[in-house]
Amino acid sequence: MLVFYLYSFAGWCWEVSLYLVKERRFVNRGFLTGPILPIYGFGALSVLLSCVPVKESVLLVALVGAVVASFVEYVTGWAMEALFHVRYWDYSDQPLNLNGHICAMSAATWAVFSAMIVCVVHPMLRPAMLRVAPRMALIAACVLTAFAAVDTVFAVRKALDLRRLLESMERYAKELEALHVGLDSISGRIGDMVHAFAGRVDARQEELFAGVEHITAARERVKALMAEKRIGLEEGARQRFANFERILTEVATYLPDSQLLRREIEDARRKYEEQTALLHDERIRRMRRAEKVLRRNPTASSQRHSVAFDVLRQRPGKARRDKTQSS
């Protein structure tokens, strides 16, 4: 157990050092809050045990270590993504990757680490560790395991919060897409009604047809902005409701059933506002924990909830600011 925690801490130091060099800032890397990365501990133990028969050959140690550690990394990455719907590391943009969980570069890194651990580091550490009194080793292992277990419980809770938040955001996005389909239908009906009215009023045909073009242009402008990712579905819905307000004011004088359309739009707006409020409350409640997971894993991604995950990535710490402002 002490060997596991030692290499887990060494792995944490390695990851933190990488980000200090690359990003010029401290990032408490990993799934847990404490200064350990269990995958390095499991990887190191797997390598030490599997390389016993070949420990006299550095090349074989590197080869076996790369295969075994990559297997551990792949299984861990797959299991975490299946459970939490998030990839806490993602090699999808690296050459020779396997489903984004492992790649040639990570395997090569494991090969170097395996040779260093088996042939250099562990032979130096082992005599010192064996001099630790068994009782003291047992106490230290139990204490560290207790802390790690508590840390794991809280980390899993945060990760599940992030998963539920992504799922709720995805449901909300689908509801917004359905809302926009409904608003397209209302917009089309308004245009048809104006066209029909214009056909009966020769004197104002040009003016009324221009109004229809204005309605269509306003709708297409908002849809183009959403397609270009310059605004989201939520902001697009707000803009479209504002457009409808202006349009209904203009056509109310000559469309006899504009009040019916207005009630339909108000019903859609009320449903939209209720959905938005629910998501906002859930986002604040869950993001207080989930945002810590995102900060510690800057390379994380989500294949299953990619759109929602990108939104969260672009809004670090927003939940806390929203809560402060609402207070």
XYZ file of C-alpha atoms in Angstrom:
327
model
C 0.000 0.000 0.000
C 2.827 2.411 0.790
C 4.364 1.708 -2.611
C 0.999 2.474 -4.217
C 0.667 5.819 -2.404
C 4.294 6.724 -3.039
C 3.975 6.330 -6.805
C 0.521 7.921 -6.807
C 2.088 10.984 -5.170
C 5.020 10.888 -7.604
C 2.555 10.823 -10.507
C 0.707 13.816 -9.065
C 4.015 15.710 -8.782
C 4.809 14.841 -12.406
C 1.446 16.083 -13.714
C 1.580 19.276 -11.643
C 5.119 19.971 -12.852
C 4.057 19.528 -16.483
C 1.345 22.160 -16.107
C 3.660 24.501 -14.248
C 6.010 24.352 -17.228
C 3.322 24.468 -19.954
C 0.742 26.828 -18.449
C 2.865 28.761 -15.934
C 0.260 28.078 -13.259
C -0.486 25.532 -10.546
C -3.214 22.993 -11.333
C -4.170 20.432 -8.695
C -4.305 17.613 -11.216
C -6.391 14.497 -11.001
C -9.730 13.072 -10.027
C -9.140 13.375 -6.273
C -8.592 16.503 -4.206
C -5.573 15.101 -2.365
C -2.068 15.050 -3.904
C -2.278 11.595 -5.428
C -3.103 10.214 -8.874
C -4.159 6.585 -8.282
C -3.667 5.597 -11.920
C 0.083 6.110 -11.470
C 0.010 3.979 -8.326
C -1.878 1.171 -10.046
C 0.322 1.543 -13.121
C 3.535 1.365 -11.091
C 2.378 -1.682 -9.098
C 1.259 -3.439 -12.286
C 4.615 -2.737 -13.916
C 6.650 -3.845 -10.872
C 4.752 -7.123 -10.607
C 4.596 -7.944 -14.318
C 8.258 -7.129 -14.956
C 9.674 -9.464 -12.297
C 10.464 -12.225 -14.861
C 12.215 -9.785 -17.231
C 13.784 -7.298 -14.806
C 17.305 -8.115 -16.001
C 16.559 -6.702 -19.487
C 15.885 -2.967 -19.728
C 14.336 -3.313 -23.189
C 11.949 -6.054 -22.087
C 11.054 -4.090 -18.978
C 10.236 -1.059 -21.150
C 8.171 -3.167 -23.568
C 6.237 -5.121 -20.926
C 5.768 -1.997 -18.818
C 4.392 -0.016 -21.758
C 1.873 -2.754 -22.592
C 0.739 -3.369 -19.009
C 0.523 0.300 -18.009
C -1.285 1.196 -21.233
C -3.793 -1.563 -20.522
C -4.374 -0.151 -17.026
C -4.742 3.348 -18.464
C -7.195 2.203 -21.139
C -9.399 0.223 -18.744
C -9.403 3.082 -16.229
C -10.260 5.673 -18.871
C -13.011 3.502 -20.370
C -14.543 2.734 -16.965
C -14.538 6.379 -15.858
C -16.121 7.530 -19.104
C -18.786 4.820 -18.868
C -19.621 5.829 -15.307
C -19.262 9.620 -15.425
C -19.708 10.347 -19.182
C -16.482 12.391 -19.097
C -12.994 11.612 -20.329
C -10.615 12.911 -17.693
C -7.802 12.608 -20.214
C -8.287 12.542 -23.942
C -5.696 11.612 -26.576
C -8.113 11.900 -29.503
C -5.966 14.583 -31.128
C -2.782 12.518 -30.758
C -1.487 10.215 -33.517
C -1.916 6.458 -33.096
C -4.502 6.751 -30.329
C -6.985 4.052 -29.344
C -10.449 5.530 -28.687
C -8.755 8.548 -27.121
C -7.843 6.613 -23.954
C -4.251 5.726 -24.878
C -1.824 6.712 -27.618
C 1.676 5.975 -28.858
C 3.158 8.923 -26.932
C 1.590 7.854 -23.635
C 2.790 4.276 -24.218
C 6.310 5.552 -24.889
C 6.165 7.600 -21.688
C 5.079 4.516 -19.752
C 7.968 2.588 -21.305
C 10.480 5.155 -20.031
C 8.831 5.295 -16.601
C 8.797 1.487 -16.390
C 12.520 1.225 -17.108
C 13.290 3.966 -14.561
C 11.056 2.491 -11.852
C 12.062 -1.162 -12.223
C 15.768 -0.683 -12.943
C 16.661 2.469 -10.968
C 14.098 3.971 -8.606
C 12.553 0.944 -6.922
C 15.850 -0.881 -6.221
C 16.966 2.287 -4.388
C 13.705 2.755 -2.465
C 13.004 -0.841 -1.549
C 15.739 -1.238 1.135
C 14.634 2.002 2.826
C 10.973 0.980 2.776
C 11.762 -2.467 4.181
C 13.420 -0.794 7.170
C 10.090 0.750 8.172
C 8.653 -1.132 11.152
C 5.712 -3.338 10.048
C 3.435 -1.787 12.669
C 4.275 1.747 11.510
C 3.808 0.714 7.877
C 0.391 -0.749 8.719
C -0.701 2.399 10.571
C 0.527 4.657 7.755
C -1.216 2.520 5.130
C -4.494 2.527 7.088
C -4.415 6.297 7.640
C -3.616 7.026 3.988
C -6.302 4.590 2.830
C -8.884 6.226 5.099
C -8.085 9.672 3.696
C -8.097 8.316 0.136
C -11.455 6.580 0.683
C -13.096 9.773 1.983
C -11.523 11.755 -0.859
C -12.822 9.204 -3.372
C -16.389 9.415 -2.013
C -16.425 13.206 -2.417
C -14.722 13.013 -5.815
C -17.305 10.518 -7.102
C -20.081 12.784 -5.836
C -18.598 15.748 -7.719
C -18.169 13.668 -10.874
C -21.765 12.431 -10.692
C -22.918 16.023 -10.177
C -21.064 16.951 -13.357
C -22.665 14.043 -15.211
C -26.177 15.004 -14.046
C -25.542 18.631 -14.942
C -24.417 17.671 -18.456
C -27.484 15.444 -18.853
C -29.823 18.241 -17.720
C -28.145 20.723 -20.067
C -28.513 18.269 -22.935
C -32.218 17.791 -22.162
C -32.613 21.563 -21.990
C -30.883 21.956 -25.369
C -33.293 19.437 -26.930
C -36.238 21.309 -25.415
C -34.874 24.556 -26.850
C -34.498 22.956 -30.270
C -38.149 21.861 -30.084
C -39.072 25.390 -28.992
C -37.317 26.869 -32.034
C -39.212 24.451 -34.290
C -42.445 25.689 -32.742
C -41.384 29.315 -33.174
C -40.572 28.592 -36.837
C -44.122 27.301 -37.239
C -45.600 30.440 -35.640
C -43.385 32.659 -37.785
C -44.489 30.829 -40.922
C -48.149 31.141 -39.965
C -47.779 34.878 -39.374
C -46.199 35.219 -42.815
C -48.985 33.170 -44.426
C -51.629 35.282 -42.702
C -50.015 38.520 -43.847
C -49.737 37.137 -47.411
C -53.402 36.152 -47.362
C -54.422 39.556 -46.072
C -52.231 41.323 -48.635
C -53.984 39.415 -51.425
C -57.230 41.112 -50.439
C -55.825 44.635 -49.996
C -54.275 45.843 -53.226
C -53.353 49.277 -51.873
C -50.965 47.953 -49.220
C -49.574 44.853 -50.909
C -46.032 46.186 -51.276
C -45.899 47.329 -47.662
C -47.315 44.047 -46.354
C -45.019 41.875 -48.474
C -42.076 43.905 -47.149
C -43.311 43.056 -43.654
C -43.249 39.346 -44.483
C -39.681 39.683 -45.748
C -38.795 41.465 -42.498
C -40.247 38.576 -40.477
C -38.315 36.020 -42.529
C -35.081 38.037 -42.371
C -35.292 38.382 -38.586
C -35.828 34.630 -38.206
C -33.000 33.702 -40.567
C -30.595 36.165 -38.915
C -31.057 34.560 -35.505
C -30.789 31.035 -36.960
C -27.564 32.007 -38.773
C -26.059 33.377 -35.549
C -26.920 30.137 -33.750
C -25.483 28.048 -36.579
C -22.231 30.049 -36.408
C -22.105 29.514 -32.606
C -22.073 33.283 -32.099
C -25.118 32.926 -29.872
C -26.582 29.893 -28.146
C -30.065 28.406 -28.347
C -31.023 30.251 -25.169
C -29.986 33.708 -26.412
C -31.514 32.899 -29.807
C -34.857 32.177 -28.140
C -34.719 35.513 -26.286
C -34.033 37.382 -29.510
C -36.850 35.604 -31.318
C -39.368 36.414 -28.592
C -38.309 40.083 -28.848
C -38.776 39.911 -32.633
C -42.251 38.428 -32.219
C -43.184 41.233 -29.836
C -42.285 43.836 -32.470
C -43.950 41.892 -35.293
C -47.225 41.337 -33.436
C -47.380 45.021 -32.578
C -47.063 45.849 -36.278
C -49.606 43.331 -37.574
C -52.160 43.661 -34.766
C -53.966 46.452 -36.636
C -54.877 44.309 -39.637
C -54.762 40.669 -38.518
C -58.009 39.838 -36.704
C -56.686 36.833 -34.765
C -53.302 38.248 -33.706
C -54.353 37.883 -30.050
C -54.514 34.121 -30.516
C -50.952 34.150 -31.835
C -49.874 36.380 -28.967
C -51.295 33.924 -26.408
C -49.527 31.039 -28.140
C -46.227 32.934 -28.087
C -46.722 33.879 -24.431
C -47.327 30.216 -23.557
C -44.098 29.282 -25.345
C -42.237 32.114 -23.576
C -43.552 31.029 -20.161
C -42.477 27.435 -20.749
C -39.062 28.631 -21.928
C -38.594 30.819 -18.839
C -39.602 27.980 -16.515
C -37.138 25.588 -18.183
C -34.396 28.212 -18.053
C -35.000 28.914 -14.354
C -34.875 25.203 -13.524
C -31.596 24.744 -15.369
C -30.139 27.889 -13.800
C -30.904 26.630 -10.273
C -29.504 23.180 -11.026
C -26.415 24.645 -12.665
C -25.610 26.759 -9.607
C -26.225 23.884 -7.188
C -24.164 21.318 -9.042
C -21.452 23.528 -10.520
C -20.115 24.496 -7.107
C -18.734 20.963 -6.959
C -18.436 20.102 -10.641
C -16.377 23.179 -11.567
C -13.560 21.922 -9.317
C -13.421 18.745 -11.391
C -13.114 20.831 -14.573
C -10.334 23.007 -13.152
C -8.286 19.986 -12.097
C -8.711 18.256 -15.457
C -8.161 20.920 -18.147
C -7.782 18.292 -20.890
C -11.049 16.509 -20.026
C -13.772 16.085 -22.634
C -17.139 14.409 -23.108
C -18.066 12.561 -26.272
C -21.605 11.866 -25.083
C -22.380 15.441 -23.984
C -19.916 17.372 -26.120
C -22.043 20.502 -26.669
C -23.007 20.884 -23.008
C -19.417 20.171 -21.925
C -18.079 22.885 -24.244
C -20.545 25.355 -22.735
C -19.292 24.549 -19.236
C -15.685 24.809 -20.380
C -16.337 28.338 -21.650
C -17.926 29.448 -18.375
C -15.467 28.537 -15.572
C -16.650 29.699 -12.165
C -19.879 31.209 -13.537
C -22.024 29.323 -11.075
C -20.282 30.996 -8.159
C -20.585 34.446 -9.710
C -24.277 33.879 -10.465
C -24.890 32.849 -6.876
C -23.051 35.902 -5.558
C -24.975 38.269 -7.810
C -28.346 36.706 -6.966
C -27.556 37.053 -3.252
